[in-house]
PDB file of C-alpha atoms in Angstrom:
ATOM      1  CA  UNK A   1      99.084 180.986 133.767  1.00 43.00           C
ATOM      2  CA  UNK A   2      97.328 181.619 130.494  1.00 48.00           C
ATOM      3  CA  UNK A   3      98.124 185.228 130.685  1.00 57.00           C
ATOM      4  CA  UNK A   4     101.738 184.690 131.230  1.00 65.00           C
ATOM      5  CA  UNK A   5     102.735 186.527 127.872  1.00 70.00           C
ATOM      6  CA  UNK A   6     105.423 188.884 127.044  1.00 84.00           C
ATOM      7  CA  UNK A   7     106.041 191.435 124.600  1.00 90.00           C
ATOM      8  CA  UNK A   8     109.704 193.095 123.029  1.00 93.00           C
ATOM      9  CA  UNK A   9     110.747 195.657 120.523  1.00 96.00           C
ATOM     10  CA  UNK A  10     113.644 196.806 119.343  1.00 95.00           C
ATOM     11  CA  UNK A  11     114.879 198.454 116.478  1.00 95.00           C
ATOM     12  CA  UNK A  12     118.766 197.457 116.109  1.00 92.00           C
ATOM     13  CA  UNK A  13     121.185 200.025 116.304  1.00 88.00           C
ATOM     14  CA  UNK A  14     118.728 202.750 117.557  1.00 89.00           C
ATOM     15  CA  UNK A  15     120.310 202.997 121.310  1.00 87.00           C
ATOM     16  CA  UNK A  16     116.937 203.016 122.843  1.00 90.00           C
ATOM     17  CA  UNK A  17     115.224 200.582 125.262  1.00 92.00           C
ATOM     18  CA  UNK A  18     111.477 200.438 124.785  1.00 96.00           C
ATOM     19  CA  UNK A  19     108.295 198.660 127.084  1.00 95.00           C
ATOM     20  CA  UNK A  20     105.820 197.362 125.056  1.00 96.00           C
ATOM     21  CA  UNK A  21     102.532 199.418 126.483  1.00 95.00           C
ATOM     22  CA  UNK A  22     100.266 198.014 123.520  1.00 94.00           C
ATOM     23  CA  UNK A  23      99.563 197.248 120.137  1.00 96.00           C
ATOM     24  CA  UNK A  24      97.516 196.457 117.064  1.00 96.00           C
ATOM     25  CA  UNK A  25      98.626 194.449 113.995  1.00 96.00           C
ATOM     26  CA  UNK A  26      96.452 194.557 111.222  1.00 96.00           C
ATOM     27  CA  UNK A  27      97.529 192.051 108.291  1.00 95.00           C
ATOM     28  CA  UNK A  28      95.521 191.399 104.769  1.00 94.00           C
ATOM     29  CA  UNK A  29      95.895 189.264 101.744  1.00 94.00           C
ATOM     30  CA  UNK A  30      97.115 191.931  99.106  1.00 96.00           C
ATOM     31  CA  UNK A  31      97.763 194.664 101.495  1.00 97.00           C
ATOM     32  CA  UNK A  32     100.693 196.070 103.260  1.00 98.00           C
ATOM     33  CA  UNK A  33     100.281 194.981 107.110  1.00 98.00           C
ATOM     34  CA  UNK A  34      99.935 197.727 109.450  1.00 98.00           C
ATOM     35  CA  UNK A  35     101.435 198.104 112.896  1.00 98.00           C
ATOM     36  CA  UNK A  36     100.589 200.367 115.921  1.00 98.00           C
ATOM     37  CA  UNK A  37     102.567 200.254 119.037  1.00 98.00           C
ATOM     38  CA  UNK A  38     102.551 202.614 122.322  1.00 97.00           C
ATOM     39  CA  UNK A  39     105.964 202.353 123.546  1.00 97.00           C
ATOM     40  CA  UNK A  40     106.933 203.696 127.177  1.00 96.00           C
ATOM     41  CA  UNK A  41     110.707 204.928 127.405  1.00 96.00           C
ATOM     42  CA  UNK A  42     112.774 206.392 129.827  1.00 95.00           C
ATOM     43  CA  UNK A  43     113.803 209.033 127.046  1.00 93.00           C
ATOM     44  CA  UNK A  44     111.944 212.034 126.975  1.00 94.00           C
ATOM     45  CA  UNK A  45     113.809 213.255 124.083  1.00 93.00           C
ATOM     46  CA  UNK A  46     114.270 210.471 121.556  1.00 94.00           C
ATOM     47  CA  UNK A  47     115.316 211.918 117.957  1.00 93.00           C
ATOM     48  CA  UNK A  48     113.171 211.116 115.731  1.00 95.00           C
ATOM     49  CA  UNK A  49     115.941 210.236 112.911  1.00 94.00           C
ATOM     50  CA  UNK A  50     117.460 207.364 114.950  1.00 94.00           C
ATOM     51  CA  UNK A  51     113.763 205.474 114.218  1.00 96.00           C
ATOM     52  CA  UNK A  52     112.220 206.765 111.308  1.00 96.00           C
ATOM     53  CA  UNK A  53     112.343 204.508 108.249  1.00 97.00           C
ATOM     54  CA  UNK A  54     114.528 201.802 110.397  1.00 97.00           C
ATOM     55  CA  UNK A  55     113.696 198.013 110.531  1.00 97.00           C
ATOM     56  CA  UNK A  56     112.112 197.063 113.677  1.00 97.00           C
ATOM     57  CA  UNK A  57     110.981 193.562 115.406  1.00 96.00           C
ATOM     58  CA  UNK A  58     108.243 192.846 117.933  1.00 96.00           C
ATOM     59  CA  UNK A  59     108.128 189.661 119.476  1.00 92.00           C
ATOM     60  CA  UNK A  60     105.596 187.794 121.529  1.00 88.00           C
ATOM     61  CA  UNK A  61     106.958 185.674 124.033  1.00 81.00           C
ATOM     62  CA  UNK A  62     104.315 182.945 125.490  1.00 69.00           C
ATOM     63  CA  UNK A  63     105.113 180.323 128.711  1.00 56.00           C
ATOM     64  CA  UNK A  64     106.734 177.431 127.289  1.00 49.00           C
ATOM     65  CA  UNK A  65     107.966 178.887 124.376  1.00 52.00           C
ATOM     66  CA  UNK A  66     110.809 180.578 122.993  1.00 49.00           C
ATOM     67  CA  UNK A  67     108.835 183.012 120.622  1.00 51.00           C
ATOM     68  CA  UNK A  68     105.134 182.617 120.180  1.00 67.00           C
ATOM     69  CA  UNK A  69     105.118 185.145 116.605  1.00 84.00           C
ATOM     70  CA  UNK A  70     107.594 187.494 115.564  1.00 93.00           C
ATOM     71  CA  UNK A  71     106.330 190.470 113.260  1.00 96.00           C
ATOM     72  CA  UNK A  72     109.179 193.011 111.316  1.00 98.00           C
ATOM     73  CA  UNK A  73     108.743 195.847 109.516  1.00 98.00           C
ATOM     74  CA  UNK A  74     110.213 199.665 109.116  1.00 98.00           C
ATOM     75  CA  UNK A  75     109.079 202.416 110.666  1.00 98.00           C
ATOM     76  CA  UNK A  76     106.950 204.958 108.929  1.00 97.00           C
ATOM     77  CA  UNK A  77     105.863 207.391 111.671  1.00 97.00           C
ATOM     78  CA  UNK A  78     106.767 208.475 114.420  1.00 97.00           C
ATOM     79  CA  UNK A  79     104.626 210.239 117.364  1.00 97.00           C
ATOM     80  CA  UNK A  80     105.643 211.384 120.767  1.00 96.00           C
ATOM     81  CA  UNK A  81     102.553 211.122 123.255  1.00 95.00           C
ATOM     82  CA  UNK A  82     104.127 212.927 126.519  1.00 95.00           C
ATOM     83  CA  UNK A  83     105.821 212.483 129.748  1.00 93.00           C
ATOM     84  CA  UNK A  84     104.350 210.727 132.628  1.00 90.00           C
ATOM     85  CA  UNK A  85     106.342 210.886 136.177  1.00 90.00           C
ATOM     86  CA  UNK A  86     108.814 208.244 134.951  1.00 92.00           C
ATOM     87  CA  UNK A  87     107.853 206.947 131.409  1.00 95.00           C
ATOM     88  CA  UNK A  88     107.817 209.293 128.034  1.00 96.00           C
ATOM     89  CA  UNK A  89     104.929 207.311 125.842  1.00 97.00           C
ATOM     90  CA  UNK A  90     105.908 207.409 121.570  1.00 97.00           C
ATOM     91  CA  UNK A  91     103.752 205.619 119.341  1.00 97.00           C
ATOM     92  CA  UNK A  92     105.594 203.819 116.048  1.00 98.00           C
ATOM     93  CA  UNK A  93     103.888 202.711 113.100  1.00 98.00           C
ATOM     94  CA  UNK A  94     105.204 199.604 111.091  1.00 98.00           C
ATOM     95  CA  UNK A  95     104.883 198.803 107.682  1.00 99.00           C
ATOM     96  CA  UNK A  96     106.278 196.412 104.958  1.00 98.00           C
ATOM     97  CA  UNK A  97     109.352 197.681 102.626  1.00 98.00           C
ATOM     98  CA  UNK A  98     106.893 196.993  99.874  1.00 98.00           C
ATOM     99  CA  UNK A  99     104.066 200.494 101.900  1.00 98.00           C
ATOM    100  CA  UNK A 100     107.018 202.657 100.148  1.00 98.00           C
ATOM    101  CA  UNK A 101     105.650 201.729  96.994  1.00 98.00           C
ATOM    102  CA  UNK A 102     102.964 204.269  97.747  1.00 98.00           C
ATOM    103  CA  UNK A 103     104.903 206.832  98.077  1.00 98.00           C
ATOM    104  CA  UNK A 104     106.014 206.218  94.427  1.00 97.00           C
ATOM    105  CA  UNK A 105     104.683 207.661  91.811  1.00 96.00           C
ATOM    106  CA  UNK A 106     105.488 207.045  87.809  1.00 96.00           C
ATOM    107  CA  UNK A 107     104.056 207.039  84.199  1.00 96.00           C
ATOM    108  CA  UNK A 108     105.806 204.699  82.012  1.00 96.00           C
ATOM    109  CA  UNK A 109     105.676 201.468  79.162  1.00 97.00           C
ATOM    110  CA  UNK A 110     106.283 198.413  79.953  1.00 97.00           C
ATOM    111  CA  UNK A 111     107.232 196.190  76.437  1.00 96.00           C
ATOM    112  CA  UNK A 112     107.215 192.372  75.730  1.00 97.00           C
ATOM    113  CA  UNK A 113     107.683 191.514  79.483  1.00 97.00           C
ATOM    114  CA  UNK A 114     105.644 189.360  81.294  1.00 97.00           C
ATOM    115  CA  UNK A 115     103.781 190.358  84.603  1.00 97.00           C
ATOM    116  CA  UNK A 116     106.304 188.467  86.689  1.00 98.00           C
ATOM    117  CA  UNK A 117     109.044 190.406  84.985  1.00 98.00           C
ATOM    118  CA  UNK A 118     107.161 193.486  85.744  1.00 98.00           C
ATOM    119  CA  UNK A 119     106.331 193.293  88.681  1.00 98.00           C
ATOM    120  CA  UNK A 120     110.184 192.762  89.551  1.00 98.00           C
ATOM    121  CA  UNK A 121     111.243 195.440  88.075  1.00 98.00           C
ATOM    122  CA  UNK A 122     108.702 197.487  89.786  1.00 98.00           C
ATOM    123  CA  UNK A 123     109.824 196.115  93.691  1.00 98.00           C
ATOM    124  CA  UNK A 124     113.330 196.148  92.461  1.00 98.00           C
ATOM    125  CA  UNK A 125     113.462 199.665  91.551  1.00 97.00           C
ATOM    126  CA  UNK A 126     111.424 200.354  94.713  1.00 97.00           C
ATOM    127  CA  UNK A 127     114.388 198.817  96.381  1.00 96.00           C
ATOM    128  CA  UNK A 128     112.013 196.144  98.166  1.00 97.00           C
ATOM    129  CA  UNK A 129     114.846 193.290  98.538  1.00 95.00           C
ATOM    130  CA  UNK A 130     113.038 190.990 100.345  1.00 97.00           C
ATOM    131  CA  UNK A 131     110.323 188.907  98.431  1.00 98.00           C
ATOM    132  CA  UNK A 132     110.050 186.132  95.905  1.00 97.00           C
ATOM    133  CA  UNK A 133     107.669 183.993  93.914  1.00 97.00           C
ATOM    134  CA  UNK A 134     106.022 181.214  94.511  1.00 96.00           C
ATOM    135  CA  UNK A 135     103.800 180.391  91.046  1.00 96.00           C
ATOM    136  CA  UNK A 136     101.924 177.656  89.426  1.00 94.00           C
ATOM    137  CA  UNK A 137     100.888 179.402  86.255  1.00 94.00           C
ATOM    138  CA  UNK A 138     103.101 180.534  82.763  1.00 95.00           C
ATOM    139  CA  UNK A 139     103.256 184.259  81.977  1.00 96.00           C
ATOM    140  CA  UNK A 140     103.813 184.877  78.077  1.00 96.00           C
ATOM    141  CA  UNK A 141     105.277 188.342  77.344  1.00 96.00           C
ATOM    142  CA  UNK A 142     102.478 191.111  77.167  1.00 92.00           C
ATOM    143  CA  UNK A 143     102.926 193.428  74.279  1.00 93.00           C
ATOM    144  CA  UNK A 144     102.433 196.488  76.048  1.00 91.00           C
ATOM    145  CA  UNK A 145     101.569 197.328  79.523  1.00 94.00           C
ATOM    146  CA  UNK A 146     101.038 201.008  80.630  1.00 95.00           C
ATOM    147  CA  UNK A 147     101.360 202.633  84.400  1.00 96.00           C
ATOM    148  CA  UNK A 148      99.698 205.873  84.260  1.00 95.00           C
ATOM    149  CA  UNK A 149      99.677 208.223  87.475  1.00 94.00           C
ATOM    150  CA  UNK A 150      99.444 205.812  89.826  1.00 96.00           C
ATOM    151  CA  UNK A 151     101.787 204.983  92.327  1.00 98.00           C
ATOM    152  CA  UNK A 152     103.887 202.033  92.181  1.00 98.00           C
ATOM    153  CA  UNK A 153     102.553 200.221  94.831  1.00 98.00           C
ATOM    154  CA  UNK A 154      98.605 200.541  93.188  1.00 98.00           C
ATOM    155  CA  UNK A 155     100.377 199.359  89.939  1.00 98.00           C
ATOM    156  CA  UNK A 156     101.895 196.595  91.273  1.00 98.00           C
ATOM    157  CA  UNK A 157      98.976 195.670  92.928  1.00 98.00           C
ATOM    158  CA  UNK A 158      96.426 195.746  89.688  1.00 97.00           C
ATOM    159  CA  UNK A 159      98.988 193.523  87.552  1.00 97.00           C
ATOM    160  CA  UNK A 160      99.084 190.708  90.163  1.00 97.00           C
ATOM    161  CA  UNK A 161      95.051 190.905  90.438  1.00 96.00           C
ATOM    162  CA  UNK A 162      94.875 190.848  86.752  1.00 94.00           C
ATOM    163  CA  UNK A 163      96.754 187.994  86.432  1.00 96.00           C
ATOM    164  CA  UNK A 164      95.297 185.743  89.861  1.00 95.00           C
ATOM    165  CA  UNK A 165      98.391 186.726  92.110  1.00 97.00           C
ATOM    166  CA  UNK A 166      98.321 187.934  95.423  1.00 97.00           C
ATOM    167  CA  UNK A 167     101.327 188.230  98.227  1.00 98.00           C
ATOM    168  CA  UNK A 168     101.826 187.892 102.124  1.00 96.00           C
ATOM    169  CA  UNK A 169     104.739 188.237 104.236  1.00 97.00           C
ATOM    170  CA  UNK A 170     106.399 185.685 106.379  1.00 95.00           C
ATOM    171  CA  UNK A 171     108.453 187.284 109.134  1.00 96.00           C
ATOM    172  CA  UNK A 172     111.709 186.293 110.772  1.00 93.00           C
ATOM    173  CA  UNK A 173     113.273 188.645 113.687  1.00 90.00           C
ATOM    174  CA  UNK A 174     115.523 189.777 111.048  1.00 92.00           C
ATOM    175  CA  UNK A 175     113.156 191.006 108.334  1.00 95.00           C
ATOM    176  CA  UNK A 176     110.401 190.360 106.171  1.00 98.00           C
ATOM    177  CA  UNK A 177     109.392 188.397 102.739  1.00 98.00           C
ATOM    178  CA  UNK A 178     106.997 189.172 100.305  1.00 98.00           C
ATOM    179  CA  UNK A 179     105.308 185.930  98.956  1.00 97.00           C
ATOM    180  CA  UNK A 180     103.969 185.980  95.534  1.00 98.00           C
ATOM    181  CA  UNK A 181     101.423 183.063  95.279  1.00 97.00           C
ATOM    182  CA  UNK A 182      98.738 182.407  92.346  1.00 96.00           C
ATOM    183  CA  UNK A 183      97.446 179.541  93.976  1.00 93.00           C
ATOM    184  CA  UNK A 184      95.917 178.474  97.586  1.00 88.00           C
ATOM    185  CA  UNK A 185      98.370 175.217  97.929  1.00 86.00           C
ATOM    186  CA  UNK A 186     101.149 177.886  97.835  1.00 84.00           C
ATOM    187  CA  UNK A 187      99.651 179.254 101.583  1.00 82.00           C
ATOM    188  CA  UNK A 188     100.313 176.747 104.663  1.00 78.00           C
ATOM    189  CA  UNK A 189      96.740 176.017 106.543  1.00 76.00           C
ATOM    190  CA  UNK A 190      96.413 178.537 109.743  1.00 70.00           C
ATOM    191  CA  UNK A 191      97.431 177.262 113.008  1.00 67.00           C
ATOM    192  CA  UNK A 192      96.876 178.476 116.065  1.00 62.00           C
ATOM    193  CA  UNK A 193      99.890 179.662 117.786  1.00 58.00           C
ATOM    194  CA  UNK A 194      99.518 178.517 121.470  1.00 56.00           C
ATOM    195  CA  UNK A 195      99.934 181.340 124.246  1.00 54.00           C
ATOM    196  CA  UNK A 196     100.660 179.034 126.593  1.00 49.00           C
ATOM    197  CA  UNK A 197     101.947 175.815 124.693  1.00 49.00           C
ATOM    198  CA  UNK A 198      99.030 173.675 125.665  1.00 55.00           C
ATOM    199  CA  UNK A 199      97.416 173.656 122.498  1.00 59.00           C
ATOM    200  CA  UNK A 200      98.702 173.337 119.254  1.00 61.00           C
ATOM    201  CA  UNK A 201      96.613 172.410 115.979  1.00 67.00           C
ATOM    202  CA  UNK A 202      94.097 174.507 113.502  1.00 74.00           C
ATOM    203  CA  UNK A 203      93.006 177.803 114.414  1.00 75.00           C
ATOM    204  CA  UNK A 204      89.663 177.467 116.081  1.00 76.00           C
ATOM    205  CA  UNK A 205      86.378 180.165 116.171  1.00 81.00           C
ATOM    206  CA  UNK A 206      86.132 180.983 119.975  1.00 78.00           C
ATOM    207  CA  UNK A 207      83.604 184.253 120.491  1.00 79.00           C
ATOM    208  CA  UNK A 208      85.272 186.564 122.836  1.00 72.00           C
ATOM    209  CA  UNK A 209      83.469 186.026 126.129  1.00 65.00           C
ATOM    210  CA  UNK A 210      85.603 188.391 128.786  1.00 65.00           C
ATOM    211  CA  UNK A 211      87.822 185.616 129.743  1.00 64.00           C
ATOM    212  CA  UNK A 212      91.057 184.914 129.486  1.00 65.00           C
ATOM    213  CA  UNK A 213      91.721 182.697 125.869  1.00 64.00           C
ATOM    214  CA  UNK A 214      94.349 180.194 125.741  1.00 64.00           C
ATOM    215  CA  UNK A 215      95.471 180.508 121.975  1.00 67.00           C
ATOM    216  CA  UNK A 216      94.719 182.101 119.358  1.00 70.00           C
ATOM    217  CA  UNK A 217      91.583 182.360 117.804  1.00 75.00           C
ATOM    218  CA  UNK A 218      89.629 183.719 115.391  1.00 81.00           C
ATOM    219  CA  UNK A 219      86.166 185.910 117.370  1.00 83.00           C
ATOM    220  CA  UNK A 220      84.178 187.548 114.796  1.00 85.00           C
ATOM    221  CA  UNK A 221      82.814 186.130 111.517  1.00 87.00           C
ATOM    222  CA  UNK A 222      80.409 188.596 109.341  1.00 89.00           C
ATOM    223  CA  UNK A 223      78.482 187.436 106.263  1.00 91.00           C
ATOM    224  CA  UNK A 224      77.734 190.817 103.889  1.00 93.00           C
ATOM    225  CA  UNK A 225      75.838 191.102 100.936  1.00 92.00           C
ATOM    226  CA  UNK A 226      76.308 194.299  98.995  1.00 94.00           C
ATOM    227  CA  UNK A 227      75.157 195.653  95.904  1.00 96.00           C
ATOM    228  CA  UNK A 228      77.657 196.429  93.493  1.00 93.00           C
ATOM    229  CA  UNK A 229      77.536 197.171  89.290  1.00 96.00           C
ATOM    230  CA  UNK A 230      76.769 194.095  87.238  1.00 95.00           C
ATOM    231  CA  UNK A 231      77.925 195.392  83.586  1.00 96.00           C
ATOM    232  CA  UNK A 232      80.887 196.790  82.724  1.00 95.00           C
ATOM    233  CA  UNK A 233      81.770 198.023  79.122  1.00 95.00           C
ATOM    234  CA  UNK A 234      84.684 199.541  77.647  1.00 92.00           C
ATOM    235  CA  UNK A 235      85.539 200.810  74.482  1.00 92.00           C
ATOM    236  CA  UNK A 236      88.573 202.573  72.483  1.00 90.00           C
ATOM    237  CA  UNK A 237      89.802 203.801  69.057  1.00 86.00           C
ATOM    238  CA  UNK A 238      92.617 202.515  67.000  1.00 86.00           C
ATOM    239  CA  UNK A 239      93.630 205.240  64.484  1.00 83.00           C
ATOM    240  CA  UNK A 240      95.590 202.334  62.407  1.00 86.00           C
ATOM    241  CA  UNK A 241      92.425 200.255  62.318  1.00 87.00           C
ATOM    242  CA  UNK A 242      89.812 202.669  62.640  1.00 85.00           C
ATOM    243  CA  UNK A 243      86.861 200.082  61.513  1.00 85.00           C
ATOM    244  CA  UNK A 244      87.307 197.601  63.736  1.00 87.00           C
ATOM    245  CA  UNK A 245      85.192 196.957  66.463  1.00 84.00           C
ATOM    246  CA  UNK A 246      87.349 198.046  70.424  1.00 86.00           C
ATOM    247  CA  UNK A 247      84.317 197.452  72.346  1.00 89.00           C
ATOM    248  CA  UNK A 248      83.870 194.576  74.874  1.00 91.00           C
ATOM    249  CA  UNK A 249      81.346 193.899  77.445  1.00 94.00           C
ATOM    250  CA  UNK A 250      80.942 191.677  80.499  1.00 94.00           C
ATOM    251  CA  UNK A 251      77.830 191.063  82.830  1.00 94.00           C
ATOM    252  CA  UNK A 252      78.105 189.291  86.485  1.00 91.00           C
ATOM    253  CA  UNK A 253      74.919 186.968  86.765  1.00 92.00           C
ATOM    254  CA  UNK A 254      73.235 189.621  88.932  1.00 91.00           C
ATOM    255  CA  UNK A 255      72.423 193.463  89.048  1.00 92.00           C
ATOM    256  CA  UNK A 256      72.893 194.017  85.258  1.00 92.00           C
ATOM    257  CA  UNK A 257      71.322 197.011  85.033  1.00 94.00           C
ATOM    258  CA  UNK A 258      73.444 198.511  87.092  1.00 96.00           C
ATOM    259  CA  UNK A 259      75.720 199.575  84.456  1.00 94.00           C
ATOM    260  CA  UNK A 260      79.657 201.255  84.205  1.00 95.00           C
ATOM    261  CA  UNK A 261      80.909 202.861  80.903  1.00 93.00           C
ATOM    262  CA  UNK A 262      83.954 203.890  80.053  1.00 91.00           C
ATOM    263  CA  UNK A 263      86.034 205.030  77.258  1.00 87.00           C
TER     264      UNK A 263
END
């Protein structure tokens, strides 16, 4: 049968059995991934400690296969929903090690390192342990970079986009990897992971029509056209160097009057 899928989660060590009622993954280039899942367990009084900010691994199981797609991450909240006649209902949020980085908050110089070394420092003092490079391009040493009230993970963040990077994570039923890539040969081409092993190859646009679908697929596709500002200008003051010119100026090819200022 098409349908004939199964779900798991566990979270290692936490002595608790858990159904898989639903859930909702949410994944983006550059963005921590984002995990919802109702769970139904015969607990009704599951501590919270024995979950919160542990690694846990859901697994899709499809006929024919061993594991269809495997997604990890830690647990970052924690919700119970209620108690039915049998089942207590929690719902557990999962993010990356790298979310944490949000909740991290610093001001400080960073001094003839380059944006790769930075950016290491930054994960590794994070303790994100799980993540590595995978770049085309030299990084010289900058002379000086500055991270000023804003959290660690925004920081890390604006230096990659500065600099053409951008991560992902590959999962294993284990943990999870932050990939650091600056270039699109670094990312394998999508494939669609059959459901039911009877169709393996490049992921495929199928609208969603209320039937059953075989593999997966991509359903929507929007085009959007937005306005946004077309000149940006910045300028500053150097007290050594007081008479040279610190202003520079950039225009996009359309909305130019539309302009931002700042000093």
């Amino acid at each position: 049968m098409v349908n004939d899928v199964e779900f798991k989660f566990e979270v290692p060590g936490c002595g608790h059995e858990f159904r898989v009622e639903s859930f909702q993954v949410n994944e983006e280039l550059s963005k921590p991934f984002h995990i919802s899942l109702s769970l139904l367990s015969l607990d009704p009084d599951i501590s919270f400690d024995s979950l919160i900010r542990k690694a846990g691994t859901l697994t899709l199981y499809g006929q024919g296969l061993s594991a269809a797609r495997i997604f990890n991450g830690v647990v970052n909240e924690v919700r119970y929903l209620g108690t039915g006649r049998r089942f207590s209902r929690y719902q557990l949020i999962l993010v990356p090690q790298a979310w944490f980085l949000s909740q991290r908050q610093d001001c400080r110089i960073f001094q003839q390192k380059s944006a790769k070394d930075i950016i290491t420092e930054v994960l590794d003092d994070g303790s994100v342990t799980d993540y590595r490079f995978e770049l085309s391009g030299i990084y010289p040493p900058k002379e000086y970079a500055l991270q000023y009230r804003e959290s660690d993970l925004h920081f890390v963040q604006r230096m990659m986009a500065e600099h053409g990077m951008w991560y992902y994570f590959d999962h294993t039923d284990s943990n999870h990897t932050m990939i650091i890539v600056d270039s699109n040969d670094a990312i394998a081409p999508l494939v669609s992971s059959p459901l039911n092993a009877s169709y393996i190859g490049p992921i495929v646009y199928h609208a969603d029509s209320g039937g059953v679908a075989d593999r997966e697929h991509i359903s929507d596709l929007e085009l959007v056209n937005r306005v946004r500002t077309g000149q940006v200008t910045y300028t500053d003051y150097n007290y050594e160097q007081p008479k040279i010119p610190q202003e520079m100026t950039h225009a996009g090819d359309l909305d130019q009057d539309l302009k931002q200022f700042d000093y």
